[in-house]
mmCIF file of C-alpha atoms in Angstrom:
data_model
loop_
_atom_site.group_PDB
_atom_site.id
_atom_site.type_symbol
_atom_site.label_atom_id
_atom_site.label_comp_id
_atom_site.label_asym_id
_atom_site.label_seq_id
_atom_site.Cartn_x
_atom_site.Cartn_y
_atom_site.Cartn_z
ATOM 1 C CA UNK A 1 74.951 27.924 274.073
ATOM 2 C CA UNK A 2 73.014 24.987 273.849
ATOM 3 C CA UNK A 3 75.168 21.517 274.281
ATOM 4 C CA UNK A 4 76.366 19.945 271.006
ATOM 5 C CA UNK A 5 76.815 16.285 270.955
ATOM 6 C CA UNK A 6 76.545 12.657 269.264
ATOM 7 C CA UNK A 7 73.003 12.464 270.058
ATOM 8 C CA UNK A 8 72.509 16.325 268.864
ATOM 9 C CA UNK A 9 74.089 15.009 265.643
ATOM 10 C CA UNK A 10 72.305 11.911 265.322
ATOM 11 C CA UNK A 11 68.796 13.760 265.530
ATOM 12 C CA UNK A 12 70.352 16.401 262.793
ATOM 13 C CA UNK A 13 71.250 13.056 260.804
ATOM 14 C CA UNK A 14 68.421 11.495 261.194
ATOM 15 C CA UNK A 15 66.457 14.288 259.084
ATOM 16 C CA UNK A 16 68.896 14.622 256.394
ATOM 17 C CA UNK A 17 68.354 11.034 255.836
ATOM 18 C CA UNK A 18 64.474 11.942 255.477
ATOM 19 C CA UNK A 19 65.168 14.653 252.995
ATOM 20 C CA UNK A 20 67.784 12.149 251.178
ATOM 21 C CA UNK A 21 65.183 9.305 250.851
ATOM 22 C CA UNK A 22 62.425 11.973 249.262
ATOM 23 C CA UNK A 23 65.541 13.108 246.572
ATOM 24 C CA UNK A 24 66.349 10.015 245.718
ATOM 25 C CA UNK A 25 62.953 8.684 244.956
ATOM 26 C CA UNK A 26 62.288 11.513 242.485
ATOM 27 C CA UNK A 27 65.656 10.961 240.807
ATOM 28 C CA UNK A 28 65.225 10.384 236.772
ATOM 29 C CA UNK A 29 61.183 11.671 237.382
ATOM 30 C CA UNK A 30 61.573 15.491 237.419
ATOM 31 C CA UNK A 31 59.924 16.338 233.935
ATOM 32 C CA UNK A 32 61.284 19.734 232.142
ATOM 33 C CA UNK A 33 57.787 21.491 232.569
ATOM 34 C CA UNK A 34 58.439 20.808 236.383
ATOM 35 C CA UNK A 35 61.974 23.066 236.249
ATOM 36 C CA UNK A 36 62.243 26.605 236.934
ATOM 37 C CA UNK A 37 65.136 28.666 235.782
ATOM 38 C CA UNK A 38 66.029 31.407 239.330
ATOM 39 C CA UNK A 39 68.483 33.133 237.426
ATOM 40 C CA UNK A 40 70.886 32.486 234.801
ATOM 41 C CA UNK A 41 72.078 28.583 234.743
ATOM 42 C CA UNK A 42 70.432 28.076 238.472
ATOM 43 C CA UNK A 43 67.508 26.167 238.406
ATOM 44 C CA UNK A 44 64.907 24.593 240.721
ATOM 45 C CA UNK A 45 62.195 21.954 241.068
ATOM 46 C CA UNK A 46 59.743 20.411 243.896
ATOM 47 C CA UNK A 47 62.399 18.431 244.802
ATOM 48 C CA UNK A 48 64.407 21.648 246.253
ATOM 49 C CA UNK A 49 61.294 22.713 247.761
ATOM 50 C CA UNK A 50 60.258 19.582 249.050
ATOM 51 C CA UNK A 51 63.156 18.536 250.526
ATOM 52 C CA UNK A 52 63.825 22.035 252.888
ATOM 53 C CA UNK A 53 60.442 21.315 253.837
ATOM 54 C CA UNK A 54 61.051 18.402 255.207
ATOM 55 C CA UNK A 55 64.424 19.776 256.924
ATOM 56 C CA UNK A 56 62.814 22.799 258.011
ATOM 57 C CA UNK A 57 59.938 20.954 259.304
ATOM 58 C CA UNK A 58 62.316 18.661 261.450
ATOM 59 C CA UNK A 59 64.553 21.251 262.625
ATOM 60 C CA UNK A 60 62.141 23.071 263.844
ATOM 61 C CA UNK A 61 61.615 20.419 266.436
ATOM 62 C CA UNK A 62 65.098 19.956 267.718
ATOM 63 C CA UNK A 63 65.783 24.415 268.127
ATOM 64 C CA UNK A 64 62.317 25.560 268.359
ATOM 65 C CA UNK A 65 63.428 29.482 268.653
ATOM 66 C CA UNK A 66 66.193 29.346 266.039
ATOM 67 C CA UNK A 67 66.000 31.112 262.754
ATOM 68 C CA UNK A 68 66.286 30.053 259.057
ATOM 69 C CA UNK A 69 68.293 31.074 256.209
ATOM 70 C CA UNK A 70 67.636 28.665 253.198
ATOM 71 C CA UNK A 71 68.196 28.721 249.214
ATOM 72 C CA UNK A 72 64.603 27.981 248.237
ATOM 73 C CA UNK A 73 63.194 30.830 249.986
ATOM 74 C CA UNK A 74 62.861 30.018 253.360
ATOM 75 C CA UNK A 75 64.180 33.377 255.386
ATOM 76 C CA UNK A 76 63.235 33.773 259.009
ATOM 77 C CA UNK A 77 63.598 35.142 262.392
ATOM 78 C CA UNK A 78 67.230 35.726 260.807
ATOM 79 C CA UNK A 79 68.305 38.053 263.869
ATOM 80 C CA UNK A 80 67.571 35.407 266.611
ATOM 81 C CA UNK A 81 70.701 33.983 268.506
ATOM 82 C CA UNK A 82 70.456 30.050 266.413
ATOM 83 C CA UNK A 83 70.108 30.632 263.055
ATOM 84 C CA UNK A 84 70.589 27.231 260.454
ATOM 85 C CA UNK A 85 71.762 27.519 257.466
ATOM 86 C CA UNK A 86 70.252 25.247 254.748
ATOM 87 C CA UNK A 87 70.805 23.668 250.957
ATOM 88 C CA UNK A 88 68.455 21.320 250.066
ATOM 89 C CA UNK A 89 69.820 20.049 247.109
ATOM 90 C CA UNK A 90 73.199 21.325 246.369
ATOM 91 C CA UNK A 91 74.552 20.161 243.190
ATOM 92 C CA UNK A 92 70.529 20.879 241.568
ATOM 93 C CA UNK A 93 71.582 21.060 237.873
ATOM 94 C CA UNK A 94 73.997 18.058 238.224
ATOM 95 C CA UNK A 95 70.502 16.203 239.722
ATOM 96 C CA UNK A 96 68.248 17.206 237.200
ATOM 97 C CA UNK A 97 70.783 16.126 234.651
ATOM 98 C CA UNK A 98 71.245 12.573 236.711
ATOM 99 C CA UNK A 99 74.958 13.092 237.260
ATOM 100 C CA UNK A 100 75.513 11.738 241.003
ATOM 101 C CA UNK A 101 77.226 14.461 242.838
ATOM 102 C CA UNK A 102 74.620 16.140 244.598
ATOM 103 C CA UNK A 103 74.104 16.774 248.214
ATOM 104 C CA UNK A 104 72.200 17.881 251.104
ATOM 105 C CA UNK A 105 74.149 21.070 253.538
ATOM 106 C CA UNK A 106 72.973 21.739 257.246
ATOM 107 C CA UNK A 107 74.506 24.211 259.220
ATOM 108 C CA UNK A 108 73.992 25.936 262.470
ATOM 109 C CA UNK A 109 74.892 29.073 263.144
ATOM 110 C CA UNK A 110 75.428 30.570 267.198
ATOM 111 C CA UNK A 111 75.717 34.419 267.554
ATOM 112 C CA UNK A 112 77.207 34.549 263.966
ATOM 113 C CA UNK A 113 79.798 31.993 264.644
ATOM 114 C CA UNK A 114 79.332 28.072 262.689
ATOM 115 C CA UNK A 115 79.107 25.283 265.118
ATOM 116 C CA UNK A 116 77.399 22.350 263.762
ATOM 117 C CA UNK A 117 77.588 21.611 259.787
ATOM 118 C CA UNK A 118 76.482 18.467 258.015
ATOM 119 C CA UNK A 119 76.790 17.765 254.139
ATOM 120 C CA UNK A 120 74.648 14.250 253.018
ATOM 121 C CA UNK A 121 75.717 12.986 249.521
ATOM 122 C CA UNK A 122 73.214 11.425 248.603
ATOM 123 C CA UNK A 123 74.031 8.894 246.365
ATOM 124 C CA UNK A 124 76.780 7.212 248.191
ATOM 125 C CA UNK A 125 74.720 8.001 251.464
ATOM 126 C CA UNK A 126 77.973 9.667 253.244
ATOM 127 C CA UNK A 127 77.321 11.589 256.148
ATOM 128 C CA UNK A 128 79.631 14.375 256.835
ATOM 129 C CA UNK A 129 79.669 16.320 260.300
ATOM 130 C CA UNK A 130 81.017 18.555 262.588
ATOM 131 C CA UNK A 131 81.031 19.517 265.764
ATOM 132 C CA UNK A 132 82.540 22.507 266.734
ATOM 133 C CA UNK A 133 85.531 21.499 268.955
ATOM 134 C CA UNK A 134 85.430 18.328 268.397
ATOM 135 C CA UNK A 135 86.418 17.343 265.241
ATOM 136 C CA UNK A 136 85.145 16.228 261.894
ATOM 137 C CA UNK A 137 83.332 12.983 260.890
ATOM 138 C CA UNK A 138 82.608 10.762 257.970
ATOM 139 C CA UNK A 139 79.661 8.048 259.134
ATOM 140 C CA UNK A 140 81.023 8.743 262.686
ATOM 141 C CA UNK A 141 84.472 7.837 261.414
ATOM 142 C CA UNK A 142 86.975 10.927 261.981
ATOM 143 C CA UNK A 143 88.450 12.443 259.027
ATOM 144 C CA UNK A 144 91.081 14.544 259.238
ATOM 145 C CA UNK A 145 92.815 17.035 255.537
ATOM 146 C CA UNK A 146 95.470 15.639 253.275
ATOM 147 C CA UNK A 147 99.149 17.013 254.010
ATOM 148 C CA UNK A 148 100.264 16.079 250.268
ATOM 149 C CA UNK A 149 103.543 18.277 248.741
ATOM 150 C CA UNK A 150 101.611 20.727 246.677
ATOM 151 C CA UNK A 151 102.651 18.721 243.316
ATOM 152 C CA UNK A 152 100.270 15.996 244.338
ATOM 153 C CA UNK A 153 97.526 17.890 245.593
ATOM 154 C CA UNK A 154 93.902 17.057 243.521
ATOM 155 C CA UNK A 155 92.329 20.588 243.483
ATOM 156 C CA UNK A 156 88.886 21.185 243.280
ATOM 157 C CA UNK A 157 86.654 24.358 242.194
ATOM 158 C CA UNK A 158 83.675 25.764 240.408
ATOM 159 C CA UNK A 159 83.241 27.310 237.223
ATOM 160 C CA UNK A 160 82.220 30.509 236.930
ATOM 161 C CA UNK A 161 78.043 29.963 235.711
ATOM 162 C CA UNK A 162 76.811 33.439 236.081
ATOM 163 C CA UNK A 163 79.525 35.485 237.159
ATOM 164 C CA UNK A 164 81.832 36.055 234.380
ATOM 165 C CA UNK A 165 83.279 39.141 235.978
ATOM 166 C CA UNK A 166 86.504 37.695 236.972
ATOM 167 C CA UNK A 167 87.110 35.189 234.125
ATOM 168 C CA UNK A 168 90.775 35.989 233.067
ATOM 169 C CA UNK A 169 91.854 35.837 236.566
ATOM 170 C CA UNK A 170 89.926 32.462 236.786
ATOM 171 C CA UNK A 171 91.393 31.469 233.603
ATOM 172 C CA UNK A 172 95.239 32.478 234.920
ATOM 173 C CA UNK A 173 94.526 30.417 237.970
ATOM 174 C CA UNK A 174 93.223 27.337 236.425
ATOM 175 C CA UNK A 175 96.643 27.471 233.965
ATOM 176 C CA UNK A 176 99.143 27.920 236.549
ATOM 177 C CA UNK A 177 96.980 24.964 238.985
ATOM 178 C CA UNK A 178 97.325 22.371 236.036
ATOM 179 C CA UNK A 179 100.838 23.144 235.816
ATOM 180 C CA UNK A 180 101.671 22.528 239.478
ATOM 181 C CA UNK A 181 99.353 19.858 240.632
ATOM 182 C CA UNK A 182 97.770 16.361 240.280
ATOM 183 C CA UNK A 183 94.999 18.172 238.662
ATOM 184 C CA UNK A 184 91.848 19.882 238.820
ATOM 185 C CA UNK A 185 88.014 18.703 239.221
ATOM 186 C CA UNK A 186 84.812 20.635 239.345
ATOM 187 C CA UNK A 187 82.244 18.133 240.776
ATOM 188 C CA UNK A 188 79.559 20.984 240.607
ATOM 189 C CA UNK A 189 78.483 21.035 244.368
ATOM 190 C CA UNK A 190 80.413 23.148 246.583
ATOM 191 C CA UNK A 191 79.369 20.874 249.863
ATOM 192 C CA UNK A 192 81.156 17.882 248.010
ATOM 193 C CA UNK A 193 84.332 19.479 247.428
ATOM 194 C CA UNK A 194 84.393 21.397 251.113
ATOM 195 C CA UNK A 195 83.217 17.759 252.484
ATOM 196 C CA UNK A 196 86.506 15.969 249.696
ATOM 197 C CA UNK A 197 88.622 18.636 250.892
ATOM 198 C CA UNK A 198 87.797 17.751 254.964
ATOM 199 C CA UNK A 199 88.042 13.707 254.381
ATOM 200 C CA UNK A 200 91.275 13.946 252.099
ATOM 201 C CA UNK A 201 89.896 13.116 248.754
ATOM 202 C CA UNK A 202 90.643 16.642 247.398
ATOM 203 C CA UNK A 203 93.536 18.570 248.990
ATOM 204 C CA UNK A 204 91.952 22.314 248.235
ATOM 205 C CA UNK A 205 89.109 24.036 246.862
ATOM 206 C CA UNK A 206 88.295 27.474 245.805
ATOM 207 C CA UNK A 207 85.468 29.319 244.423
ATOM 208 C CA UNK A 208 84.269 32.517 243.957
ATOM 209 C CA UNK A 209 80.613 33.933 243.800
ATOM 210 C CA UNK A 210 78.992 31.000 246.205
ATOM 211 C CA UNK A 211 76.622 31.936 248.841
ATOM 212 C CA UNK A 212 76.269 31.130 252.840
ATOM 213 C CA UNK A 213 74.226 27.712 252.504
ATOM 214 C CA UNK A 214 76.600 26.689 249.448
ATOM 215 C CA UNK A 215 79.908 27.026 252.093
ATOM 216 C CA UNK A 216 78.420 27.067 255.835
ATOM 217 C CA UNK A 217 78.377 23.254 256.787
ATOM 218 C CA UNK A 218 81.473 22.165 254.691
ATOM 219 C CA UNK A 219 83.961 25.344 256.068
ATOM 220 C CA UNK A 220 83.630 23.972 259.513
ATOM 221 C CA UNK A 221 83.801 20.478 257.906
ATOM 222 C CA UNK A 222 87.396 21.997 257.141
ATOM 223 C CA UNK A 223 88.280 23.310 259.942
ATOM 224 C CA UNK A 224 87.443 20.580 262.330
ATOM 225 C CA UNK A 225 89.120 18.286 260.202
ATOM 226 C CA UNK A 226 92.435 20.571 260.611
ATOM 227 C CA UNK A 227 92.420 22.792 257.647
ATOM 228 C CA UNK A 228 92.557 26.093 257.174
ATOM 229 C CA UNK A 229 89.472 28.388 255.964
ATOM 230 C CA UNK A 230 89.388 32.137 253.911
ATOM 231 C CA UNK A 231 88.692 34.039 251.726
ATOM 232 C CA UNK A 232 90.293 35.023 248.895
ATOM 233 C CA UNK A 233 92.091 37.998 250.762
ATOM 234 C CA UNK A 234 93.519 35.747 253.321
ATOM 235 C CA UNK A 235 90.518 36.852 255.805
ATOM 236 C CA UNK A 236 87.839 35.622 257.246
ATOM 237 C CA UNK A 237 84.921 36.797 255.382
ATOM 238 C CA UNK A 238 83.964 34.256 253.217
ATOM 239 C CA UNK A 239 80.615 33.150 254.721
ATOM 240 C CA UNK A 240 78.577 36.101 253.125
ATOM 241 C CA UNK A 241 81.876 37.504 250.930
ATOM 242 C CA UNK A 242 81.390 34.905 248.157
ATOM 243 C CA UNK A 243 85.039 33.708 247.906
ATOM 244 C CA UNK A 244 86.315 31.261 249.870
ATOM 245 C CA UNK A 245 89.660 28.827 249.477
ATOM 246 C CA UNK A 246 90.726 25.877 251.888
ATOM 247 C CA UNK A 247 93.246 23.224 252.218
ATOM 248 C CA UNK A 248 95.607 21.817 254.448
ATOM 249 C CA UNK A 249 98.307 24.519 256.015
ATOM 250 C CA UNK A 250 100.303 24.298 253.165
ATOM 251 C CA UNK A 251 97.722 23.618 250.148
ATOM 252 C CA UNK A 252 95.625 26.638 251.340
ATOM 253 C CA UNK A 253 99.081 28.788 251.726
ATOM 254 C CA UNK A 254 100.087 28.020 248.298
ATOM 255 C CA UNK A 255 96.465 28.137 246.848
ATOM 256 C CA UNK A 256 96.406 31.810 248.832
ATOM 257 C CA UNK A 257 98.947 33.316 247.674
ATOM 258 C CA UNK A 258 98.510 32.450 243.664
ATOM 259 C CA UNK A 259 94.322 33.546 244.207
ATOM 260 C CA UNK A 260 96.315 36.913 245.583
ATOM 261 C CA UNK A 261 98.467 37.181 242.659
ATOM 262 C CA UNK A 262 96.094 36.821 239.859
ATOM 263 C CA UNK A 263 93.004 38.572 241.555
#
């Protein structure tokens, strides 16, 4: 395995902060004739497109023989031994609409095992990342998950958008959550809440129906940051499984056991 470290990061940084500068110079110009609807409520625009070309085209430099596996299409060499896993613009709707939570997710994936993620926000131009074994960072300050009593833990989550197969369990969770905690927020970008959840901002987050570049970089965000990381069933397929739930020991215990009960 090849040798992760600051200046491994630092070159990974350096072309999210590419990507970010092209997103943010097209924020407020993305005209509705220039939006394409992928499937119900998901949309896309140049700016998607644009911006994994510009990460693809730079990581492609650093890991030559590595694969790809990227939301706007780009798929490749998916069985070699490096494989990163990219979101160009997570939080898409929330950027066409001009609401700032929107960010950019870079993983790298090692013989099927995460060891490198990065999630950019953009608009406060925070730079999240992790290196496997050793630890979790916010602008190369380590960050470490929120140990709050489980009354005031601020969960986060998604909505349900296109899968409405599990709504009444969704529903029965929400309830019970704004019973027992601070609250509940659904920023609309699962990187932000995985990246919240890692620097203490957000105790716990679940979601269901996300897929490997929405969760990659921010699970081991998580975990480096000493929280815990599943899926829905306790397990540990929630890279490709589309449910995941994390938290601190006790927040992701709690948050566990009630996604058991109800789905």
């Amino acid at each position: 395995m090849m040798t992760l470290n600051k200046s491994f990061a630092e070159s990974v940084i350096a072309i999210a902060e590419k990507a970010a500068a092209f997103i943010s110079s097209s924020h407020g110009n993305v005209k509705a004739g220039e939006i394409v609807t992928k499937d119900l409520n998901s949309l896309v625009s140049y700016v998607d497109t644009g911006s994994e070309k510009i990460i693809i085209e730079g990581l492609k430099n650093i890991l030559p023989e590595s694969g790809f596996l990227a939301e706007e299409g780009t798929t490749a060499r998916t069985d070699a031994e490096y494989i990163w896993i990219i979101d160009p613009l997570d939080g898409t709707t929330n950027f066409l609409h001009q609401i700032p939570v929107y960010a950019i997710s870079i993983a790298l994936q090692y013989q099927g095992e995460i060891i490198f993620g990065l999630v950019y926000e953009v608009n406060r131009q925070e730079c999240f990342y992790a290196l496997k074994g050793q630890g979790a960072f916010l602008n190369h300050n380590k960050i470490s998950v929120n140990e709050a009593a489980f009354a005031d833990t601020l969960i986060a989550t998604g909505f349900p958008y296109y899968d409405f197969s599990k709504t009444k369990a969704y529903l029965e969770v929400l309830e019970e959550l704004m019973k027992g905690t601070r609250g509940i927020r659904r920023m609309g970008a699962a990187a932000v809440d995985l990246a919240y959840v890692a620097c203490g901002r957000f105790n716990g987050f679940y979601e269901y129906s996300l897929a490997p570049w929405d969760v990659a970089a921010g699970a081991l965000l998580v975990r480096e940051a000493g929280g815990v990381v599943t899926d829905f069933k306790g397990g540990e397929d929630w890279l490709h499984g589309k449910s995941i739930v994390v938290g601190s020991n006790q927040t992701h215990a709690q948050l566990l056991q009630l996604l058991e009960e109800k789905f």
